[in-house]
Amino acid sequence: MIKVLLLPGDGIGPEVIAQAKKVLLHLRSEYNLKIELEEALIGGSAYDDCKNPLPDTTLDLAKSSDAILLGAVGGPKYDNVGRKLRPENGLLRIRAELDLFANLRPAILYKSLAGASSLKPELVADLDIMIVRELTGGIYFGEPRGIRTLENGVRQGFNTLIYDENEVTRIAHVAFRIAQKRNSKLCSVDKANVLEVSELWREVVESVHNNYKDVFLSHMYVDNAAMQLVREPNQFDVVLTGNMFGDILSDAAAMLTGSIGMLPSASLDSNDKGMYEPIHGSAPDIAGKNIANPLATILSIAMMLRYSLEELDLADKVEQAVQQVIANGLRTTDIADKHSAIGTNEMGDAVIDALT
Ligand code: NAD
Ligand code: IPM
Ligand code: MN
């Protein structure tokens, strides 16, 4: 039996996970997917329960599960909670504790959604980019960090952007291998014109490239990459980048596909054990209204089936069902464009209908 842990989290997290759960139960009853579901608290909901955004019970369950599906964490209610106890820190800790260093964020345009993209339809036609984001290092985790008071009484905030060559090597291998399975083009994004850490990043990526000579490697500064993403996104196949640059570029890439509510992700360790999550946050502005788009979370199930559960046919089926629903003109508010919108629940039901 495959153990899947559901971590709904906060805001729209529980709403989108409820849809994903329906889909998983449907795959179990109709397609004989042998899964056992468990649920646990993370983020603000865990903090409310026990003053800890990643309780030991949740972490233990996560470690003993075969795969994890997370909604989202965070919200304004926790803005003044100390950094270590913030909901976001629960998410960062589970990523670090499980060594989920490879974050895959595919930005794919579903054909009939071109009108919902913020770019002209011809610029996003057939868009299919894979962003490979390093997830357990860089400035998110670098020490020293903090806020200190200088001798002159001025307060100073500081973080450390740090990567060692082993961290760069392992994420580069992941990106090259993915590029080999796609169009064999890898663009590594950095800030090597300013930062030593990027200078080393570039050097290491170049040396890993010696193992993958069939892949065309290029390098781009992150400011240019942000510009190129909205100028001519189809020039990219696989994009490799660090933790913070990847966070920013993937939100921008999401909008090319119509909405941040469409982008799934996989966060993998070196054995392809993974946590799967939409790239969006808890969207406090729309939480509790049954209007959030659950498709990013449902598409994250497809990634889970593909990368961790070796259920490639079922992964295709889930993606085809989402494609079908979109082709049928069903839309949540965020991608409605000229269509009338349906709710979160109804979208979940529509995917299940399409699977049937
Ligand atoms: P957000 O992604 O939550 O929302 C940004 C905008 O996109 C909002 O207008 C929201 O309504 C919209 N949106 C997001 N997901 C949507 C969906 N599925 N359907 C329709 N519209 C959607 O980002 P934010 O507002 O900057 O952050 C809100 C909270 O979420 C913060 O506490 C932040 O730290 C947290 N966050 C968590 C994660 C995560 O858990 N992985 C990711 C990003 C942000
Ligand atoms: C994401 C989020 C997280 C990140 C936050 C909530 C810690 O923005 O998953 O993209 O920055 O990684
Ligand atoms: Mn983000």
GROMACS .gro file of C-alpha atoms and ligand atoms in nm:
model
  413
    1MET     CA    1   0.000   0.000   0.000
    2ILE     CA    2   0.136   0.343  -0.092
    3LYS     CA    3   0.110   0.598   0.187
    4VAL     CA    4   0.018   0.949   0.077
    5LEU     CA    5   0.017   1.227   0.335
    6LEU     CA    6  -0.213   1.524   0.278
    7LEU     CA    7  -0.106   1.855   0.434
    8PRO     CA    8  -0.387   2.103   0.364
    9GLY     CA    9  -0.231   2.398   0.549
   10ASP     CA   10  -0.396   2.738   0.551
   11GLY     CA   11  -0.618   2.973   0.351
   12ILE     CA   12  -0.721   2.812   0.023
   13GLY     CA   13  -0.494   2.515   0.104
   14PRO     CA   14  -0.774   2.304   0.258
   15GLU     CA   15  -1.012   2.399  -0.028
   16VAL     CA   16  -0.778   2.286  -0.305
   17ILE     CA   17  -0.661   1.978  -0.112
   18ALA     CA   18  -1.027   1.874  -0.068
   19GLN     CA   19  -1.056   1.862  -0.449
   20ALA     CA   20  -0.730   1.672  -0.482
   21LYS     CA   21  -0.847   1.424  -0.220
   22LYS     CA   22  -1.163   1.356  -0.420
   23VAL     CA   23  -0.948   1.288  -0.726
   24LEU     CA   24  -0.716   1.054  -0.533
   25LEU     CA   25  -1.011   0.862  -0.387
   26HIS     CA   26  -1.156   0.835  -0.737
   27LEU     CA   27  -0.828   0.696  -0.869
   28ARG     CA   28  -0.832   0.447  -0.584
   29SER     CA   29  -1.189   0.327  -0.642
   30GLU     CA   30  -1.198   0.340  -1.022
   31TYR     CA   31  -0.839   0.275  -1.127
   32ASN     CA   32  -0.725   0.049  -0.847
   33LEU     CA   33  -0.455   0.292  -0.728
   34LYS     CA   34  -0.333   0.131  -0.408
   35ILE     CA   35  -0.305   0.431  -0.179
   36GLU     CA   36  -0.373   0.497   0.184
   37LEU     CA   37  -0.439   0.862   0.275
   38GLU     CA   38  -0.340   1.034   0.597
   39GLU     CA   39  -0.376   1.397   0.694
   40ALA     CA   40  -0.176   1.623   0.923
   41LEU     CA   41  -0.134   1.985   1.025
   42ILE     CA   42   0.131   2.224   0.895
   43GLY     CA   43   0.178   2.599   0.887
   44GLY     CA   44  -0.062   2.834   1.060
   45SER     CA   45  -0.316   2.563   1.138
   46ALA     CA   46  -0.044   2.366   1.319
   47TYR     CA   47   0.075   2.679   1.499
   48ASP     CA   48  -0.282   2.742   1.618
   49ASP     CA   49  -0.302   2.384   1.740
   50CYS     CA   50   0.033   2.346   1.919
   51LYS     CA   51   0.243   2.660   1.864
   52ASN     CA   52   0.463   2.478   1.612
   53PRO     CA   53   0.426   2.515   1.231
   54LEU     CA   54   0.583   2.171   1.180
   55PRO     CA   55   0.487   1.944   1.470
   56ASP     CA   56   0.698   1.629   1.523
   57THR     CA   57   0.393   1.415   1.452
   58THR     CA   58   0.361   1.575   1.107
   59LEU     CA   59   0.731   1.539   1.033
   60ASP     CA   60   0.729   1.173   1.143
   61LEU     CA   61   0.428   1.101   0.923
   62ALA     CA   62   0.598   1.280   0.633
   63LYS     CA   63   0.912   1.071   0.678
   64SER     CA   64   0.716   0.747   0.680
   65SER     CA   65   0.499   0.838   0.378
   66ASP     CA   66   0.578   0.752   0.018
   67ALA     CA   67   0.463   1.091  -0.106
   68ILE     CA   68   0.319   1.415   0.032
   69LEU     CA   69   0.064   1.653  -0.114
   70LEU     CA   70   0.063   2.003   0.035
   71GLY     CA   71  -0.189   2.284  -0.013
   72ALA     CA   72  -0.035   2.612   0.103
   73VAL     CA   73   0.066   2.780   0.426
   74GLY     CA   74   0.062   3.130   0.568
   75GLY     CA   75  -0.166   3.424   0.619
   76PRO     CA   76  -0.185   3.775   0.762
   77LYS     CA   77  -0.292   3.638   1.099
   78TYR     CA   78   0.067   3.520   1.150
   79ASP     CA   79   0.248   3.834   1.033
   80ASN     CA   80   0.370   3.915   1.380
   81VAL     CA   81   0.465   3.564   1.488
   82GLY     CA   82   0.842   3.521   1.540
   83ARG     CA   83   1.028   3.403   1.229
   84LYS     CA   84   1.096   3.047   1.351
   85LEU     CA   85   0.730   2.990   1.435
   86ARG     CA   86   0.584   3.144   1.120
   87PRO     CA   87   0.379   2.910   0.896
   88GLU     CA   88   0.632   2.955   0.614
   89ASN     CA   89   0.904   2.820   0.838
   90GLY     CA   90   0.709   2.496   0.874
   91LEU     CA   91   0.723   2.458   0.497
   92LEU     CA   92   1.092   2.547   0.477
   93ARG     CA   93   1.171   2.302   0.755
   94ILE     CA   94   0.987   2.009   0.599
   95ARG     CA   95   1.170   2.074   0.271
   96ALA     CA   96   1.504   2.079   0.454
   97GLU     CA   97   1.431   1.784   0.686
   98LEU     CA   98   1.334   1.564   0.390
   99ASP     CA   99   1.622   1.698   0.178
  100LEU     CA  100   1.385   1.796  -0.103
  101PHE     CA  101   1.648   1.990  -0.292
  102ALA     CA  102   1.507   1.961  -0.644
  103ASN     CA  103   1.198   2.168  -0.712
  104LEU     CA  104   1.043   2.112  -1.055
  105ARG     CA  105   0.798   2.377  -1.167
  106PRO     CA  106   0.655   2.314  -1.515
  107ALA     CA  107   0.486   2.607  -1.689
  108ILE     CA  108   0.262   2.462  -1.959
  109LEU     CA  109  -0.004   2.646  -2.152
  110TYR     CA  110  -0.323   2.452  -2.203
  111LYS     CA  111  -0.432   2.534  -2.556
  112SER     CA  112  -0.764   2.703  -2.496
  113LEU     CA  113  -0.620   2.908  -2.210
  114ALA     CA  114  -0.412   3.136  -2.430
  115GLY     CA  115  -0.672   3.411  -2.383
  116ALA     CA  116  -0.619   3.401  -2.005
  117SER     CA  117  -0.244   3.456  -2.039
  118SER     CA  118  -0.119   3.807  -1.975
  119LEU     CA  119   0.092   3.780  -2.292
  120LYS     CA  120  -0.033   3.785  -2.650
  121PRO     CA  121  -0.158   3.439  -2.753
  122GLU     CA  122   0.107   3.401  -3.025
  123LEU     CA  123   0.385   3.451  -2.767
  124VAL     CA  124   0.263   3.171  -2.542
  125ALA     CA  125   0.141   2.922  -2.804
  126ASP     CA  126   0.266   2.572  -2.707
  127LEU     CA  127   0.448   2.712  -2.405
  128ASP     CA  128   0.625   2.431  -2.219
  129ILE     CA  129   0.901   2.536  -1.981
  130MET     CA  130   1.045   2.340  -1.690
  131ILE     CA  131   1.195   2.549  -1.412
  132VAL     CA  132   1.435   2.353  -1.193
  133ARG     CA  133   1.476   2.545  -0.870
  134GLU     CA  134   1.727   2.454  -0.599
  135LEU     CA  135   1.511   2.432  -0.287
  136THR     CA  136   1.710   2.363   0.027
  137GLY     CA  137   1.998   2.609   0.004
  138GLY     CA  138   2.088   2.959  -0.103
  139ILE     CA  139   1.979   3.272   0.077
  140TYR     CA  140   1.673   3.098   0.225
  141PHE     CA  141   1.890   2.889   0.454
  142GLY     CA  142   2.228   3.069   0.460
  143GLU     CA  143   2.388   3.162   0.793
  144PRO     CA  144   2.454   3.408   0.945
  145ARG     CA  145   2.117   3.576   0.930
  146GLY     CA  146   1.928   3.810   1.153
  147ILE     CA  147   1.865   4.167   1.257
  148ARG     CA  148   2.135   4.329   1.471
  149THR     CA  149   2.206   4.671   1.614
  150LEU     CA  150   2.534   4.829   1.509
  151GLU     CA  151   2.759   5.025   1.745
  152ASN     CA  152   2.613   5.350   1.614
  153GLY     CA  153   2.267   5.228   1.719
  154VAL     CA  154   2.149   5.166   1.362
  155ARG     CA  155   1.964   4.836   1.311
  156GLN     CA  156   2.081   4.616   1.026
  157GLY     CA  157   1.913   4.315   0.864
  158PHE     CA  158   2.133   4.051   0.701
  159ASN     CA  159   2.109   3.720   0.518
  160THR     CA  160   2.370   3.508   0.350
  161LEU     CA  161   2.353   3.382  -0.007
  162ILE     CA  162   2.565   3.070   0.000
  163TYR     CA  163   2.604   2.759  -0.219
  164ASP     CA  164   2.875   2.498  -0.197
  165GLU     CA  165   2.981   2.305  -0.504
  166ASN     CA  166   2.809   1.983  -0.395
  167GLU     CA  167   2.474   2.159  -0.374
  168VAL     CA  168   2.519   2.304  -0.723
  169THR     CA  169   2.644   1.975  -0.865
  170ARG     CA  170   2.344   1.771  -0.752
  171ILE     CA  171   2.081   2.016  -0.876
  172ALA     CA  172   2.270   2.059  -1.205
  173HIS     CA  173   2.260   1.681  -1.261
  174VAL     CA  174   1.884   1.685  -1.206
  175ALA     CA  175   1.839   1.967  -1.456
  176PHE     CA  176   2.060   1.810  -1.725
  177ARG     CA  177   1.879   1.475  -1.692
  178ILE     CA  178   1.544   1.647  -1.730
  179ALA     CA  179   1.672   1.840  -2.033
  180GLN     CA  180   1.781   1.512  -2.192
  181LYS     CA  181   1.423   1.385  -2.170
  182ARG     CA  182   1.288   1.707  -2.324
  183ASN     CA  183   1.437   1.929  -2.596
  184SER     CA  184   1.796   1.910  -2.466
  185LYS     CA  185   1.827   2.281  -2.395
  186LEU     CA  186   1.927   2.404  -2.052
  187CYS     CA  187   1.956   2.768  -1.949
  188SER     CA  188   2.125   2.827  -1.614
  189VAL     CA  189   2.016   3.154  -1.456
  190ASP     CA  190   2.243   3.342  -1.216
  191LYS     CA  191   2.390   3.680  -1.129
  192ALA     CA  192   2.752   3.599  -1.209
  193ASN     CA  193   2.825   3.957  -1.315
  194VAL     CA  194   2.790   4.064  -0.952
  195LEU     CA  195   2.799   3.767  -0.714
  196GLU     CA  196   3.084   3.527  -0.632
  197VAL     CA  197   2.830   3.260  -0.542
  198SER     CA  198   2.702   3.279  -0.900
  199GLU     CA  199   3.057   3.268  -1.036
  200LEU     CA  200   3.105   2.933  -0.862
  201TRP     CA  201   2.753   2.821  -0.967
  202ARG     CA  202   2.841   2.883  -1.332
  203GLU     CA  203   3.175   2.706  -1.307
  204VAL     CA  204   3.017   2.398  -1.148
  205VAL     CA  205   2.729   2.386  -1.399
  206GLU     CA  206   2.989   2.403  -1.680
  207SER     CA  207   3.181   2.111  -1.534
  208VAL     CA  208   2.867   1.898  -1.483
  209HIS     CA  209   2.786   1.973  -1.848
  210ASN     CA  210   3.084   1.752  -1.946
  211ASN     CA  211   2.862   1.453  -1.860
  212TYR     CA  212   2.578   1.574  -2.079
  213LYS     CA  213   2.731   1.694  -2.403
  214ASP     CA  214   2.407   1.617  -2.588
  215VAL     CA  215   2.243   1.903  -2.397
  216PHE     CA  216   2.288   2.259  -2.521
  217LEU     CA  217   2.384   2.474  -2.219
  218SER     CA  218   2.351   2.850  -2.196
  219HIS     CA  219   2.381   3.097  -1.909
  220MET     CA  220   2.172   3.406  -1.847
  221TYR     CA  221   2.169   3.679  -1.583
  222VAL     CA  222   1.853   3.672  -1.378
  223ASP     CA  223   1.739   4.024  -1.468
  224ASN     CA  224   1.761   3.940  -1.837
  225ALA     CA  225   1.589   3.606  -1.773
  226ALA     CA  226   1.293   3.783  -1.612
  227MET     CA  227   1.273   4.007  -1.918
  228GLN     CA  228   1.313   3.721  -2.168
  229LEU     CA  229   1.042   3.520  -1.991
  230VAL     CA  230   0.786   3.784  -2.076
  231ARG     CA  231   0.944   3.882  -2.410
  232GLU     CA  232   0.986   3.545  -2.579
  233PRO     CA  233   0.915   3.261  -2.332
  234ASN     CA  234   0.933   2.991  -2.597
  235GLN     CA  235   1.311   3.031  -2.621
  236PHE     CA  236   1.332   2.832  -2.291
  237ASP     CA  237   1.318   2.457  -2.248
  238VAL     CA  238   1.466   2.385  -1.904
  239VAL     CA  239   1.570   2.667  -1.671
  240LEU     CA  240   1.806   2.588  -1.383
  241THR     CA  241   1.839   2.835  -1.101
  242GLY     CA  242   1.886   2.891  -0.728
  243ASN     CA  243   1.627   2.907  -0.455
  244MET     CA  244   1.528   3.273  -0.455
  245PHE     CA  245   1.561   3.340  -0.827
  246GLY     CA  246   1.353   3.027  -0.891
  247ASP     CA  247   1.082   3.142  -0.651
  248ILE     CA  248   1.047   3.471  -0.836
  249LEU     CA  249   1.081   3.344  -1.194
  250SER     CA  250   0.827   3.065  -1.140
  251ASP     CA  251   0.555   3.305  -1.027
  252ALA     CA  252   0.623   3.514  -1.339
  253ALA     CA  253   0.615   3.202  -1.559
  254ALA     CA  254   0.284   3.103  -1.400
  255MET     CA  255   0.112   3.409  -1.537
  256LEU     CA  256   0.214   3.312  -1.890
  257THR     CA  257  -0.003   3.002  -1.852
  258GLY     CA  258  -0.309   3.201  -1.752
  259SER     CA  259  -0.291   3.192  -1.373
  260ILE     CA  260  -0.078   3.098  -1.077
  261GLY     CA  261  -0.366   2.861  -1.001
  262MET     CA  262  -0.247   2.638  -1.289
  263LEU     CA  263   0.112   2.564  -1.185
  264PRO     CA  264   0.197   2.240  -1.000
  265SER     CA  265   0.534   2.147  -0.856
  266ALA     CA  266   0.736   1.853  -0.734
  267SER     CA  267   1.003   1.879  -0.465
  268LEU     CA  268   1.225   1.573  -0.479
  269ASP     CA  269   1.508   1.419  -0.281
  270SER     CA  270   1.787   1.215  -0.438
  271ASN     CA  271   1.564   0.904  -0.444
  272ASP     CA  272   1.267   1.079  -0.605
  273LYS     CA  273   1.070   1.074  -0.286
  274GLY     CA  274   0.871   1.389  -0.306
  275MET     CA  275   0.640   1.652  -0.177
  276TYR     CA  276   0.395   1.789  -0.433
  277GLU     CA  277   0.234   2.129  -0.412
  278PRO     CA  278   0.081   2.404  -0.622
  279ILE     CA  279   0.331   2.691  -0.649
  280HIS     CA  280   0.076   2.943  -0.525
  281GLY     CA  281   0.025   3.050  -0.167
  282SER     CA  282  -0.267   3.046   0.071
  283ALA     CA  283  -0.437   3.335  -0.113
  284PRO     CA  284  -0.598   3.490   0.195
  285ASP     CA  285  -0.784   3.737  -0.031
  286ILE     CA  286  -1.001   3.461  -0.176
  287ALA     CA  287  -0.995   3.197   0.101
  288GLY     CA  288  -1.324   3.046   0.212
  289LYS     CA  289  -1.515   3.164  -0.096
  290ASN     CA  290  -1.506   2.848  -0.310
  291ILE     CA  291  -1.342   3.041  -0.596
  292ALA     CA  292  -0.978   2.922  -0.581
  293ASN     CA  293  -0.852   2.727  -0.879
  294PRO     CA  294  -0.776   2.368  -0.768
  295LEU     CA  295  -0.610   2.264  -1.095
  296ALA     CA  296  -0.251   2.338  -0.983
  297THR     CA  297  -0.305   2.099  -0.692
  298ILE     CA  298  -0.474   1.837  -0.911
  299LEU     CA  299  -0.188   1.865  -1.160
  300SER     CA  300   0.050   1.815  -0.866
  301ILE     CA  301  -0.116   1.473  -0.820
  302ALA     CA  302  -0.017   1.395  -1.179
  303MET     CA  303   0.343   1.486  -1.095
  304MET     CA  304   0.323   1.265  -0.785
  305LEU     CA  305   0.196   0.974  -0.993
  306ARG     CA  306   0.474   1.026  -1.244
  307TYR     CA  307   0.776   1.097  -1.024
  308SER     CA  308   0.715   0.908  -0.700
  309LEU     CA  309   0.452   0.640  -0.766
  310GLU     CA  310   0.560   0.522  -1.112
  311GLU     CA  311   0.200   0.537  -1.233
  312LEU     CA  312   0.273   0.699  -1.568
  313ASP     CA  313  -0.057   0.604  -1.731
  314LEU     CA  314  -0.257   0.747  -1.443
  315ALA     CA  315  -0.045   1.063  -1.450
  316ASP     CA  316  -0.133   1.106  -1.819
  317LYS     CA  317  -0.499   1.040  -1.740
  318VAL     CA  318  -0.513   1.313  -1.476
  319GLU     CA  319  -0.344   1.563  -1.709
  320GLN     CA  320  -0.578   1.467  -1.992
  321ALA     CA  321  -0.877   1.512  -1.763
  322VAL     CA  322  -0.760   1.864  -1.675
  323GLN     CA  323  -0.705   1.937  -2.044
  324GLN     CA  324  -1.052   1.806  -2.120
  325VAL     CA  325  -1.218   2.022  -1.857
  326ILE     CA  326  -1.041   2.331  -1.989
  327ALA     CA  327  -1.127   2.239  -2.348
  328ASN     CA  328  -1.492   2.206  -2.240
  329GLY     CA  329  -1.481   2.571  -2.137
  330LEU     CA  330  -1.496   2.518  -1.761
  331ARG     CA  331  -1.314   2.794  -1.577
  332THR     CA  332  -1.258   2.921  -1.225
  333THR     CA  333  -1.259   3.301  -1.187
  334ASP     CA  334  -0.882   3.344  -1.225
  335ILE     CA  335  -0.882   3.195  -1.578
  336ALA     CA  336  -1.238   3.285  -1.677
  337ASP     CA  337  -1.147   3.541  -1.944
  338LYS     CA  338  -1.474   3.556  -2.142
  339HIS     CA  339  -1.626   3.243  -1.987
  340SER     CA  340  -1.858   3.233  -1.691
  341ALA     CA  341  -1.687   3.093  -1.384
  342ILE     CA  342  -1.753   2.784  -1.175
  343GLY     CA  343  -1.642   2.724  -0.815
  344THR     CA  344  -1.353   2.528  -0.663
  345ASN     CA  345  -1.576   2.232  -0.576
  346GLU     CA  346  -1.743   2.223  -0.916
  347MET     CA  347  -1.402   2.227  -1.085
  348GLY     CA  348  -1.295   1.930  -0.874
  349ASP     CA  349  -1.613   1.745  -0.971
  350ALA     CA  350  -1.559   1.831  -1.338
  351VAL     CA  351  -1.212   1.674  -1.333
  352ILE     CA  352  -1.358   1.358  -1.179
  353ASP     CA  353  -1.631   1.351  -1.446
  354ALA     CA  354  -1.362   1.384  -1.713
  355LEU     CA  355  -1.172   1.095  -1.552
  356THR     CA  356  -1.476   0.873  -1.559
  357NAD     P1  357  -0.052   3.387  -0.319
  357NAD     O1  358   0.005   3.295  -0.419
  357NAD     O2  359  -0.118   3.328  -0.202
  357NAD     O3  360  -0.156   3.485  -0.391
  357NAD     C1  361  -0.118   3.577  -0.493
  357NAD     C2  362  -0.241   3.613  -0.576
  357NAD     O4  363  -0.278   3.501  -0.657
  357NAD     C3  364  -0.363   3.646  -0.492
  357NAD     O5  365  -0.436   3.748  -0.553
  357NAD     C4  366  -0.443   3.517  -0.493
  357NAD     O6  367  -0.582   3.534  -0.479
  357NAD     C5  368  -0.410   3.460  -0.631
  357NAD     N1  369  -0.413   3.313  -0.628
  357NAD     C6  370  -0.323   3.231  -0.569
  357NAD     N2  371  -0.358   3.104  -0.583
  357NAD     C7  372  -0.474   3.102  -0.651
  357NAD     C8  373  -0.561   2.999  -0.696
  357NAD     N3  374  -0.537   2.869  -0.673
  357NAD     N4  375  -0.673   3.034  -0.764
  357NAD     C9  376  -0.700   3.164  -0.789
  357NAD     N5  377  -0.621   3.266  -0.751
  357NAD    C10  378  -0.508   3.235  -0.681
  357NAD     O7  379   0.068   3.483  -0.272
  357NAD     P2  380   0.072   3.596  -0.157
  357NAD     O8  381  -0.057   3.668  -0.153
  357NAD     O9  382   0.196   3.669  -0.179
  357NAD    O10  383   0.090   3.514  -0.022
  357NAD    C11  384  -0.016   3.479   0.066
  357NAD    C12  385   0.037   3.386   0.175
  357NAD    O11  386   0.075   3.262   0.119
  357NAD    C13  387   0.162   3.438   0.246
  357NAD    O12  388   0.150   3.404   0.381
  357NAD    C14  389   0.274   3.364   0.182
  357NAD    O13  390   0.386   3.350   0.263
  357NAD    C15  391   0.210   3.232   0.156
  357NAD     N6  392   0.268   3.153   0.046
  357NAD    C16  393   0.274   3.019   0.066
  357NAD    C17  394   0.319   2.936  -0.035
  357NAD    C18  395   0.320   2.789  -0.013
  357NAD    O14  396   0.264   2.742   0.084
  357NAD     N7  397   0.383   2.711  -0.098
  357NAD    C19  398   0.355   2.991  -0.158
  357NAD    C20  399   0.347   3.130  -0.175
  357NAD    C21  400   0.303   3.211  -0.072
  358IPM     C1  401   0.683   2.893  -0.273
  358IPM     C2  402   0.662   2.990  -0.158
  358IPM     C3  403   0.760   2.960  -0.046
  358IPM     C4  404   0.901   2.984  -0.100
  358IPM     C5  405   0.741   3.039   0.085
  358IPM     C6  406   0.600   3.035   0.134
  358IPM     C7  407   0.834   2.988   0.191
  358IPM     O1  408   0.670   3.120  -0.203
  358IPM     O2  409   0.675   2.771  -0.249
  358IPM     O3  410   0.705   2.938  -0.384
  358IPM     O4  411   0.946   3.099  -0.106
  358IPM     O5  412   0.965   2.886  -0.138
  359MN      MN  413   0.677   3.139  -0.420
   0.00000   0.00000   0.00000
